[in-house]
mmCIF file of C-alpha atoms in Angstrom:
data_model
loop_
_atom_site.group_PDB
_atom_site.id
_atom_site.type_symbol
_atom_site.label_atom_id
_atom_site.label_comp_id
_atom_site.label_asym_id
_atom_site.label_seq_id
_atom_site.Cartn_x
_atom_site.Cartn_y
_atom_site.Cartn_z
ATOM 1 C CA MET A 1 -219.610 -119.175 179.931
ATOM 2 C CA ASN A 2 -218.058 -121.448 177.384
ATOM 3 C CA SER A 3 -215.016 -120.449 175.313
ATOM 4 C CA LEU A 4 -214.723 -121.271 171.655
ATOM 5 C CA LEU A 5 -211.250 -121.927 170.200
ATOM 6 C CA ILE A 6 -210.916 -121.851 166.451
ATOM 7 C CA LEU A 7 -207.756 -123.179 164.777
ATOM 8 C CA ILE A 8 -206.975 -122.056 161.271
ATOM 9 C CA ALA A 9 -204.393 -123.960 159.292
ATOM 10 C CA ALA A 10 -202.742 -121.863 156.537
ATOM 11 C CA PRO A 11 -200.829 -123.746 153.867
ATOM 12 C CA VAL A 12 -197.216 -122.758 153.155
ATOM 13 C CA VAL A 13 -197.074 -120.526 150.084
ATOM 14 C CA SER A 14 -194.458 -121.529 147.529
ATOM 15 C CA GLY A 15 -195.495 -119.369 144.599
ATOM 16 C CA LEU A 16 -197.438 -116.409 143.333
ATOM 17 C CA ILE A 17 -200.017 -116.289 140.556
ATOM 18 C CA GLY A 18 -200.422 -112.944 138.799
ATOM 19 C CA TYR A 19 -203.365 -111.928 136.619
ATOM 20 C CA ASP A 20 -202.866 -109.245 133.967
ATOM 21 C CA CYS A 21 -206.234 -107.490 133.556
ATOM 22 C CA GLY A 22 -204.936 -104.634 131.478
ATOM 23 C CA GLY A 23 -205.977 -106.095 128.133
ATOM 24 C CA GLU A 24 -208.669 -108.208 126.530
ATOM 25 C CA GLY A 25 -206.486 -111.306 126.335
ATOM 26 C CA VAL A 26 -205.730 -113.528 129.304
ATOM 27 C CA ASN A 27 -202.161 -113.455 130.612
ATOM 28 C CA ILE A 28 -201.505 -115.628 133.655
ATOM 29 C CA SER A 29 -197.958 -115.854 135.027
ATOM 30 C CA THR A 30 -196.713 -118.043 137.845
ATOM 31 C CA LEU A 31 -193.624 -117.020 139.818
ATOM 32 C CA SER A 32 -191.821 -119.389 142.159
ATOM 33 C CA LEU A 33 -190.705 -118.066 145.526
ATOM 34 C CA LEU A 34 -188.438 -121.028 146.225
ATOM 35 C CA ASP A 35 -186.080 -121.379 143.305
ATOM 36 C CA VAL A 36 -185.069 -120.070 139.893
ATOM 37 C CA GLY A 37 -185.341 -122.045 136.687
ATOM 38 C CA ASP A 38 -182.298 -123.486 134.979
ATOM 39 C CA CYS A 39 -180.628 -121.910 131.966
ATOM 40 C CA SER A 40 -181.494 -123.641 128.714
ATOM 41 C CA THR A 41 -179.067 -122.899 125.869
ATOM 42 C CA GLU A 42 -179.159 -126.173 123.960
ATOM 43 C CA ASP A 43 -181.308 -124.791 121.160
ATOM 44 C CA ILE A 44 -179.269 -121.639 120.613
ATOM 45 C CA GLU A 45 -177.816 -121.637 117.113
ATOM 46 C CA PRO A 46 -177.006 -118.062 116.041
ATOM 47 C CA GLN A 47 -176.951 -116.713 112.532
ATOM 48 C CA GLU A 48 -173.445 -115.832 111.385
ATOM 49 C CA GLU A 49 -172.663 -113.016 108.969
ATOM 50 C CA GLU A 50 -169.769 -110.722 108.153
ATOM 51 C CA ALA A 51 -170.148 -107.057 109.069
ATOM 52 C CA TYR A 52 -167.880 -104.042 108.609
ATOM 53 C CA ILE A 53 -167.623 -102.254 111.944
ATOM 54 C CA GLN A 54 -165.821 -99.560 113.859
ATOM 55 C CA LEU A 55 -165.102 -100.184 117.531
ATOM 56 C CA LEU A 56 -165.301 -96.796 119.250
ATOM 57 C CA GLN A 57 -164.090 -95.721 122.647
ATOM 58 C CA LEU A 58 -165.684 -92.786 124.429
ATOM 59 C CA SER A 59 -162.520 -90.916 125.369
ATOM 60 C CA GLU A 60 -162.045 -88.425 128.166
ATOM 61 C CA TYR A 61 -158.889 -86.706 126.953
ATOM 62 C CA ASP A 62 -157.901 -84.902 123.765
ATOM 63 C CA LYS A 63 -154.732 -83.223 122.475
ATOM 64 C CA THR A 64 -154.062 -79.688 121.269
ATOM 65 C CA PRO A 65 -150.782 -78.235 119.900
ATOM 66 C CA ALA A 66 -149.099 -75.541 121.984
ATOM 67 C CA ILE A 67 -145.898 -73.517 122.321
ATOM 68 C CA GLN A 68 -143.905 -72.636 125.425
ATOM 69 C CA CYS A 69 -141.428 -69.847 126.153
ATOM 70 C CA LYS A 70 -139.293 -69.104 129.197
ATOM 71 C CA VAL A 71 -136.776 -66.233 129.393
ATOM 72 C CA GLU A 72 -134.501 -66.156 132.465
ATOM 73 C CA ILE A 73 -132.335 -63.056 132.986
ATOM 74 C CA ASP A 74 -129.334 -62.527 135.277
ATOM 75 C CA ARG A 75 -128.394 -58.829 135.005
ATOM 76 C CA ILE A 76 -125.768 -56.541 136.579
ATOM 77 C CA ILE A 77 -126.100 -52.744 136.622
ATOM 78 C CA SER A 78 -122.967 -50.552 136.868
ATOM 79 C CA TYR A 79 -122.874 -46.758 137.081
ATOM 80 C CA CYS A 80 -120.746 -45.186 134.341
ATOM 81 C CA GLY A 81 -119.179 -41.981 135.736
ATOM 82 C CA MET A 82 -116.651 -39.425 134.554
ATOM 83 C CA HIS A 83 -113.699 -40.809 132.600
ATOM 84 C CA SER A 84 -115.518 -44.190 132.377
ATOM 85 C CA HIS A 85 -115.177 -44.862 136.070
ATOM 86 C CA THR A 86 -117.712 -47.524 137.094
ATOM 87 C CA SER A 87 -119.333 -48.176 140.467
ATOM 88 C CA ILE A 88 -121.953 -50.448 141.906
ATOM 89 C CA VAL A 89 -125.555 -49.361 142.396
ATOM 90 C CA HIS A 90 -128.320 -50.425 144.775
ATOM 91 C CA SER A 91 -130.175 -53.541 143.523
ATOM 92 C CA GLY A 92 -127.615 -53.825 140.780
ATOM 93 C CA ARG A 93 -127.658 -57.649 140.679
ATOM 94 C CA ARG A 94 -130.889 -59.493 140.041
ATOM 95 C CA GLU A 95 -132.085 -62.820 138.611
ATOM 96 C CA TYR A 96 -135.658 -63.036 137.340
ATOM 97 C CA ILE A 97 -137.969 -64.557 134.731
ATOM 98 C CA GLN A 98 -139.123 -62.139 132.037
ATOM 99 C CA GLU A 99 -142.697 -62.603 130.790
ATOM 100 C CA ILE A 100 -142.705 -61.755 127.076
ATOM 101 C CA GLY A 101 -146.352 -62.274 126.017
ATOM 102 C CA GLU A 102 -148.002 -64.322 123.278
ATOM 103 C CA HIS A 103 -146.951 -62.165 120.299
ATOM 104 C CA ALA A 104 -143.258 -62.183 121.235
ATOM 105 C CA CYS A 105 -143.379 -65.895 122.076
ATOM 106 C CA ARG A 106 -144.890 -66.847 118.709
ATOM 107 C CA ARG A 107 -142.452 -64.549 116.889
ATOM 108 C CA LEU A 108 -139.587 -66.165 118.765
ATOM 109 C CA HIS A 109 -140.721 -69.618 117.624
ATOM 110 C CA GLU A 110 -141.247 -68.482 114.029
ATOM 111 C CA THR A 111 -138.179 -66.259 113.470
ATOM 112 C CA GLY A 112 -135.777 -67.126 116.296
ATOM 113 C CA THR A 113 -135.433 -63.443 117.282
ATOM 114 C CA ILE A 114 -136.428 -61.504 120.397
ATOM 115 C CA THR A 115 -135.870 -57.982 121.714
ATOM 116 C CA ILE A 116 -135.046 -57.525 125.417
ATOM 117 C CA ALA A 117 -134.685 -53.838 126.391
ATOM 118 C CA ASN A 118 -132.219 -52.453 123.785
ATOM 119 C CA ALA A 119 -130.738 -55.848 122.860
ATOM 120 C CA VAL A 120 -131.828 -57.836 119.811
ATOM 121 C CA LEU A 121 -131.100 -61.566 120.054
ATOM 122 C CA ASP A 122 -131.277 -63.857 117.033
ATOM 123 C CA LEU A 123 -130.607 -67.458 116.002
ATOM 124 C CA VAL A 124 -132.587 -68.741 118.973
ATOM 125 C CA LYS A 125 -133.346 -72.420 118.312
ATOM 126 C CA ALA A 126 -136.720 -74.011 118.981
ATOM 127 C CA ASN A 127 -137.131 -77.057 121.250
ATOM 128 C CA SER A 128 -133.861 -76.306 123.020
ATOM 129 C CA THR A 129 -132.284 -74.140 125.720
ATOM 130 C CA ASN A 130 -130.268 -71.166 124.403
ATOM 131 C CA TYR A 131 -127.700 -69.098 126.329
ATOM 132 C CA ARG A 132 -126.855 -65.510 125.354
ATOM 133 C CA THR A 133 -124.986 -62.500 126.767
ATOM 134 C CA ALA A 134 -126.214 -59.012 125.960
ATOM 135 C CA THR A 135 -125.932 -55.363 126.956
ATOM 136 C CA LEU A 136 -129.433 -54.194 127.814
ATOM 137 C CA ALA A 137 -128.584 -50.492 128.294
ATOM 138 C CA GLY A 138 -125.568 -48.274 127.661
ATOM 139 C CA SER A 139 -122.388 -49.584 126.083
ATOM 140 C CA ALA A 140 -118.950 -50.817 127.048
ATOM 141 C CA SER A 141 -115.861 -51.254 124.885
ATOM 142 C CA GLN A 142 -113.003 -53.718 125.132
ATOM 143 C CA ASP A 143 -110.578 -51.006 126.269
ATOM 144 C CA GLY A 144 -112.682 -50.247 129.354
ATOM 145 C CA ARG A 145 -114.612 -47.238 128.145
ATOM 146 C CA CYS A 146 -118.327 -47.014 128.904
ATOM 147 C CA SER A 147 -121.269 -44.878 127.968
ATOM 148 C CA GLY A 148 -124.211 -44.782 130.354
ATOM 149 C CA ALA A 149 -127.913 -44.664 129.569
ATOM 150 C CA GLN A 150 -131.234 -44.633 131.365
ATOM 151 C CA TYR A 151 -132.617 -48.067 132.383
ATOM 152 C CA THR A 152 -135.852 -49.162 134.056
ATOM 153 C CA ASP A 153 -137.141 -52.560 135.154
ATOM 154 C CA GLY A 154 -139.278 -54.012 137.932
ATOM 155 C CA CYS A 155 -136.781 -53.065 140.641
ATOM 156 C CA GLY A 156 -136.390 -49.395 139.813
ATOM 157 C CA SER A 157 -134.948 -46.799 137.458
ATOM 158 C CA TRP A 158 -131.323 -45.702 136.965
ATOM 159 C CA GLU A 159 -129.477 -42.998 135.027
ATOM 160 C CA ASN A 160 -126.092 -43.223 133.318
ATOM 161 C CA VAL A 161 -125.705 -46.941 133.800
ATOM 162 C CA VAL A 162 -124.485 -49.917 131.811
ATOM 163 C CA VAL A 163 -126.601 -53.060 132.114
ATOM 164 C CA GLN A 164 -125.064 -56.397 131.160
ATOM 165 C CA ALA A 165 -126.994 -59.654 131.321
ATOM 166 C CA THR A 166 -126.800 -63.378 130.796
ATOM 167 C CA LEU A 167 -129.991 -64.834 129.319
ATOM 168 C CA LYS A 168 -131.322 -68.387 129.283
ATOM 169 C CA ILE A 169 -134.071 -68.833 126.682
ATOM 170 C CA THR A 170 -136.043 -72.092 126.543
ATOM 171 C CA LEU A 171 -138.460 -72.848 123.690
ATOM 172 C CA ARG A 172 -140.672 -75.884 123.274
ATOM 173 C CA THR A 173 -143.468 -77.113 121.014
ATOM 174 C CA LEU A 174 -145.706 -79.839 122.402
ATOM 175 C CA ASP A 175 -149.174 -81.389 122.511
ATOM 176 C CA LEU A 176 -151.157 -80.650 125.653
ATOM 177 C CA SER A 177 -153.681 -83.002 127.212
ATOM 178 C CA VAL A 178 -157.225 -81.632 127.272
ATOM 179 C CA LYS A 179 -159.693 -82.984 129.830
ATOM 180 C CA ARG A 180 -163.098 -82.274 128.304
ATOM 181 C CA SER A 181 -165.224 -83.130 131.330
ATOM 182 C CA VAL A 182 -163.807 -80.211 133.333
ATOM 183 C CA GLY A 183 -162.791 -77.931 130.433
ATOM 184 C CA HIS A 184 -159.118 -77.837 131.396
ATOM 185 C CA VAL A 185 -155.764 -78.018 129.636
ATOM 186 C CA ILE A 186 -153.059 -79.913 131.534
ATOM 187 C CA ILE A 187 -149.542 -78.438 131.418
ATOM 188 C CA PRO A 188 -146.563 -80.869 131.746
ATOM 189 C CA SER A 189 -145.775 -79.351 135.159
ATOM 190 C CA GLY A 190 -149.193 -80.591 136.341
ATOM 191 C CA THR A 191 -150.923 -77.200 136.257
ATOM 192 C CA TYR A 192 -154.596 -77.167 135.182
ATOM 193 C CA CYS A 193 -155.710 -74.150 133.119
ATOM 194 C CA LYS A 194 -159.036 -73.256 131.510
ATOM 195 C CA ILE A 195 -159.274 -74.095 127.813
ATOM 196 C CA ALA A 196 -160.947 -70.783 126.977
ATOM 197 C CA ASN A 197 -158.024 -68.725 128.344
ATOM 198 C CA ARG A 198 -155.622 -69.976 125.607
ATOM 199 C CA PHE A 199 -152.753 -69.041 127.972
ATOM 200 C CA CYS A 200 -151.207 -70.491 131.096
ATOM 201 C CA LEU A 201 -148.346 -69.434 133.351
ATOM 202 C CA ASP A 202 -147.225 -72.216 135.654
ATOM 203 C CA ALA A 203 -145.256 -72.082 138.893
ATOM 204 C CA ASP A 204 -141.957 -72.489 137.000
ATOM 205 C CA GLY A 205 -142.567 -69.294 135.041
ATOM 206 C CA VAL A 206 -143.170 -71.084 131.736
ATOM 207 C CA GLU A 207 -145.575 -69.315 129.374
ATOM 208 C CA THR A 208 -147.823 -71.692 127.410
ATOM 209 C CA TYR A 209 -150.071 -70.676 124.506
ATOM 210 C CA TRP A 210 -152.512 -72.667 122.374
ATOM 211 C CA GLN A 211 -155.055 -71.967 119.647
ATOM 212 C CA PRO A 212 -158.847 -72.192 120.182
ATOM 213 C CA ILE A 213 -159.950 -75.826 120.308
ATOM 214 C CA PRO A 214 -162.723 -76.557 117.765
ATOM 215 C CA VAL A 215 -165.775 -78.332 119.134
ATOM 216 C CA HIS A 216 -168.118 -80.222 116.788
ATOM 217 C CA HIS A 217 -171.787 -80.126 117.753
ATOM 218 C CA CYS A 218 -171.888 -83.921 117.344
ATOM 219 C CA HIS A 219 -168.800 -84.261 119.583
ATOM 220 C CA PHE A 220 -166.963 -86.557 117.163
ATOM 221 C CA GLU A 221 -163.752 -85.501 118.919
ATOM 222 C CA GLN A 222 -164.874 -87.436 122.006
ATOM 223 C CA TYR A 223 -164.409 -90.822 120.317
ATOM 224 C CA ASP A 224 -161.323 -92.875 119.467
ATOM 225 C CA ILE A 225 -161.279 -95.686 116.910
ATOM 226 C CA LEU A 226 -159.877 -98.863 118.486
ATOM 227 C CA TYR A 227 -160.640 -101.173 115.550
ATOM 228 C CA GLU A 228 -161.954 -100.851 112.016
ATOM 229 C CA GLY A 229 -162.609 -103.770 109.703
ATOM 230 C CA LEU A 230 -164.558 -106.979 109.310
ATOM 231 C CA ALA A 231 -166.203 -108.740 112.243
ATOM 232 C CA THR A 232 -168.420 -111.766 112.717
ATOM 233 C CA LYS A 233 -171.932 -110.800 113.755
ATOM 234 C CA LEU A 234 -173.841 -113.459 115.689
ATOM 235 C CA SER A 235 -177.577 -112.738 115.621
ATOM 236 C CA PRO A 236 -180.456 -114.671 117.211
ATOM 237 C CA LYS A 237 -182.819 -116.582 114.969
ATOM 238 C CA GLN A 238 -186.492 -115.749 114.752
ATOM 239 C CA ASN A 239 -188.446 -115.998 118.030
ATOM 240 C CA GLN A 240 -185.223 -115.958 120.067
ATOM 241 C CA THR A 241 -184.428 -113.195 122.548
ATOM 242 C CA THR A 242 -180.675 -113.656 122.787
ATOM 243 C CA PRO A 243 -178.611 -110.520 122.096
ATOM 244 C CA ILE A 244 -176.369 -109.709 119.144
ATOM 245 C CA VAL A 245 -172.655 -110.422 119.619
ATOM 246 C CA TYR A 246 -169.792 -108.984 117.544
ATOM 247 C CA THR A 247 -166.555 -110.986 117.509
ATOM 248 C CA VAL A 248 -163.154 -110.255 115.993
ATOM 249 C CA THR A 249 -160.124 -112.529 116.004
ATOM 250 C CA THR A 250 -157.005 -111.234 114.255
ATOM 251 C CA GLN A 251 -153.293 -111.248 115.033
ATOM 252 C CA GLU A 252 -153.570 -107.779 116.570
ATOM 253 C CA THR A 253 -157.146 -107.593 117.870
ATOM 254 C CA THR A 254 -159.360 -110.042 119.720
ATOM 255 C CA PHE A 255 -162.672 -109.213 121.331
ATOM 256 C CA ALA A 256 -166.268 -110.368 121.782
ATOM 257 C CA LEU A 257 -168.786 -107.677 122.682
ATOM 258 C CA THR A 258 -172.532 -107.930 123.249
ATOM 259 C CA LYS A 259 -174.935 -105.274 121.999
ATOM 260 C CA THR A 260 -177.040 -104.012 124.897
ATOM 261 C CA SER A 261 -178.825 -101.006 123.381
ATOM 262 C CA GLU A 262 -178.591 -98.445 120.596
ATOM 263 C CA ILE A 263 -178.073 -94.672 120.560
ATOM 264 C CA ASP A 264 -178.241 -92.087 117.789
ATOM 265 C CA VAL A 265 -175.331 -89.679 117.272
ATOM 266 C CA CYS A 266 -176.077 -87.242 114.453
ATOM 267 C CA GLY A 267 -177.640 -89.939 112.298
ATOM 268 C CA TYR A 268 -175.174 -92.700 113.202
ATOM 269 C CA LYS A 269 -176.652 -95.705 115.016
ATOM 270 C CA LEU A 270 -174.122 -96.716 117.660
ATOM 271 C CA ALA A 271 -174.540 -99.993 119.513
ATOM 272 C CA GLN A 272 -173.781 -99.765 123.212
ATOM 273 C CA THR A 273 -171.983 -102.753 124.749
ATOM 274 C CA GLU A 274 -171.457 -104.171 128.227
ATOM 275 C CA HIS A 275 -168.457 -101.842 128.549
ATOM 276 C CA PRO A 276 -169.732 -98.282 129.215
ATOM 277 C CA LYS A 277 -166.984 -96.679 127.093
ATOM 278 C CA LEU A 278 -167.068 -99.079 124.135
ATOM 279 C CA LEU A 279 -169.521 -98.687 121.249
ATOM 280 C CA ILE A 280 -169.861 -100.375 117.847
ATOM 281 C CA LEU A 281 -170.899 -98.849 114.541
ATOM 282 C CA GLN A 282 -171.960 -101.302 111.834
ATOM 283 C CA THR A 283 -171.357 -99.564 108.538
ATOM 284 C CA GLN A 284 -169.637 -99.886 105.167
ATOM 285 C CA LYS A 285 -166.069 -99.179 104.171
ATOM 286 C CA GLY A 286 -165.764 -95.502 103.293
ATOM 287 C CA ARG A 287 -168.840 -94.515 105.328
ATOM 288 C CA THR A 288 -167.269 -94.464 108.759
ATOM 289 C CA PHE A 289 -168.040 -92.462 111.869
ATOM 290 C CA LYS A 290 -164.558 -90.979 112.146
ATOM 291 C CA ILE A 291 -161.120 -91.402 110.570
ATOM 292 C CA ARG A 292 -158.876 -93.626 112.650
ATOM 293 C CA THR A 293 -156.015 -91.685 114.244
ATOM 294 C CA LYS A 294 -153.375 -92.237 116.892
ATOM 295 C CA ILE A 295 -154.904 -92.709 120.344
ATOM 296 C CA THR A 296 -153.895 -90.349 123.124
ATOM 297 C CA VAL A 297 -151.881 -92.151 125.797
ATOM 298 C CA ASP A 298 -154.129 -90.664 128.504
ATOM 299 C CA ASN A 299 -157.090 -92.535 126.990
ATOM 300 C CA LEU A 300 -155.444 -95.963 127.021
ATOM 301 C CA ASP A 301 -157.163 -98.239 129.533
ATOM 302 C CA ILE A 302 -155.886 -101.815 129.435
ATOM 303 C CA PHE A 303 -158.968 -103.096 131.275
ATOM 304 C CA LEU A 304 -161.151 -102.125 128.324
ATOM 305 C CA TYR A 305 -159.096 -104.113 125.824
ATOM 306 C CA VAL A 306 -158.910 -107.469 127.580
ATOM 307 C CA ASN A 307 -161.836 -109.868 127.663
ATOM 308 C CA SER A 308 -159.988 -112.414 129.781
ATOM 309 C CA VAL A 309 -162.697 -115.083 129.653
ATOM 310 C CA TYR A 310 -162.810 -114.914 125.882
ATOM 311 C CA VAL A 311 -159.044 -114.944 125.419
ATOM 312 C CA GLU A 312 -158.502 -117.777 127.881
ATOM 313 C CA ARG A 313 -161.289 -120.165 126.895
ATOM 314 C CA HIS A 314 -162.448 -119.352 123.397
ATOM 315 C CA ILE A 315 -159.517 -118.183 121.332
ATOM 316 C CA LYS A 316 -159.435 -121.516 119.478
ATOM 317 C CA THR A 317 -163.069 -122.620 119.653
ATOM 318 C CA GLN A 318 -165.900 -122.280 117.191
ATOM 319 C CA LEU A 319 -167.983 -119.133 117.195
ATOM 320 C CA THR A 320 -171.188 -121.058 117.882
ATOM 321 C CA GLN A 321 -169.737 -122.538 121.053
ATOM 322 C CA LEU A 322 -168.448 -119.102 122.001
ATOM 323 C CA TYR A 323 -171.926 -117.672 121.529
ATOM 324 C CA ARG A 324 -173.452 -120.386 123.721
ATOM 325 C CA ASP A 325 -170.910 -119.806 126.447
ATOM 326 C CA ILE A 326 -171.549 -116.078 126.429
ATOM 327 C CA MET A 327 -175.293 -116.700 126.727
ATOM 328 C CA GLU A 328 -174.728 -119.191 129.553
ATOM 329 C CA GLN A 329 -172.621 -116.683 131.456
ATOM 330 C CA LYS A 330 -175.258 -114.004 130.942
ATOM 331 C CA CYS A 331 -178.050 -116.338 132.078
ATOM 332 C CA ALA A 332 -176.050 -117.500 135.094
ATOM 333 C CA LEU A 333 -175.534 -113.895 136.153
ATOM 334 C CA GLU A 334 -179.246 -113.098 135.827
ATOM 335 C CA LYS A 335 -180.108 -116.298 137.711
ATOM 336 C CA GLN A 336 -177.842 -115.291 140.580
ATOM 337 C CA VAL A 337 -179.459 -111.845 140.745
ATOM 338 C CA LEU A 338 -182.937 -113.432 140.964
ATOM 339 C CA GLN A 339 -181.759 -115.939 143.568
ATOM 340 C CA ASN A 340 -180.401 -113.110 145.715
ATOM 341 C CA ALA A 341 -183.705 -111.256 145.383
ATOM 342 C CA LEU A 342 -185.657 -114.362 146.501
ATOM 343 C CA THR A 343 -183.347 -114.819 149.466
ATOM 344 C CA LEU A 344 -183.957 -111.253 150.598
ATOM 345 C CA ALA A 345 -187.731 -111.612 150.061
ATOM 346 C CA SER A 346 -187.950 -114.731 152.235
ATOM 347 C CA GLN A 347 -186.335 -113.060 155.232
#
C-alpha cells in the first residue's frame, strides 16, 4: 500500500482585509498586523478665534456656616446648716461639660447671655473663651452667712446647700467642610456628622449647629470657577478630525485644554476635557454658569492646575506650533496603544 504525502505551504499573513457589507456602498479597509502608520501633522493649521469661557472644576467639598458652644463647669456643693455652719456633702466636687442645646447656644451667640441653674451670666464674648464664677443655688454673703436651697444635677439631689461654680464658656463661629459624596459635615476635631442632622457633638464635648444646606436641582454648588475671561479657541478646519483646544496665557493663569466631549447641565453645554474634574463653558460675559467665588481650600488640587508640558515647552511659542505639538502628543499616545495591541495579538 502506497502512502501519499501532501505538503501545503501557507504564506505568512501580514495584514487583514475587511469588507463592510452593511450598506449599499463598498467600504474596504486594510489593517496591518505588523506596524502602525506614522503621525502626519504637517497639514494641521487650526482656526484661531477669541472666546469668552469659564473654566469649571467639579468640586467635592463645600462650606456651610456654623456655630459652636462649649460650657465647662467646676462646681462645689456645701451644706448650709444652723447658724450658717457649712459642711461637705457626698459628690460635692465635680467637673463636667454642660450640654445647653441649640436654642441656648444661638441665644448665647446673639445676646451674650446664658442661664445656668439659678445664675444668669452676661457679657459673654463670641469667638473667645470666657471665665466666670457664679452661685448656682443658695446664697453666701461676704461675712460668712449662707442660705441653703434645693439643687439637682446629674449626680444627685441635695437640700439646704450652697452651690458655687467656676465656668469656662467657649464660643466660636466657623465654616464647616461639607463632603457631598457621602453627605457628611466635617467638624474641626475630625468628627464626621450627617448633614441632615444639623447638629453634632464631638468627643471634646463641643456642640456644633448649622442651618439646612440648600441643594439646587442642577447642582450648581458642585462647581468652582477657576478662570473666567477670554481664551484662544483653536478649531480644526473643514474635513479635519483634530479636536478643539482652548488656551489661556495671562500673568496669573496658563493652561491648554482639549475638548473631549460635551454634556448638558440644565441647558448649559459644558465641554469635558482630558482632566476628569475640569470642564469649559463657552459663553458671553454676563451669561455665565455661576458667579466666581472663593475656592474652598479642600478643593484645591495642584495637579489639576499644572500642565507641565505646556508650561515648560510652549509658554513662549506660537499657538499654531502649540496646537501641532498637542496633536503630535495625542497621536503618539494612540500609536503606542495600537502598537501594544498588535504586540499582544501576535503572541
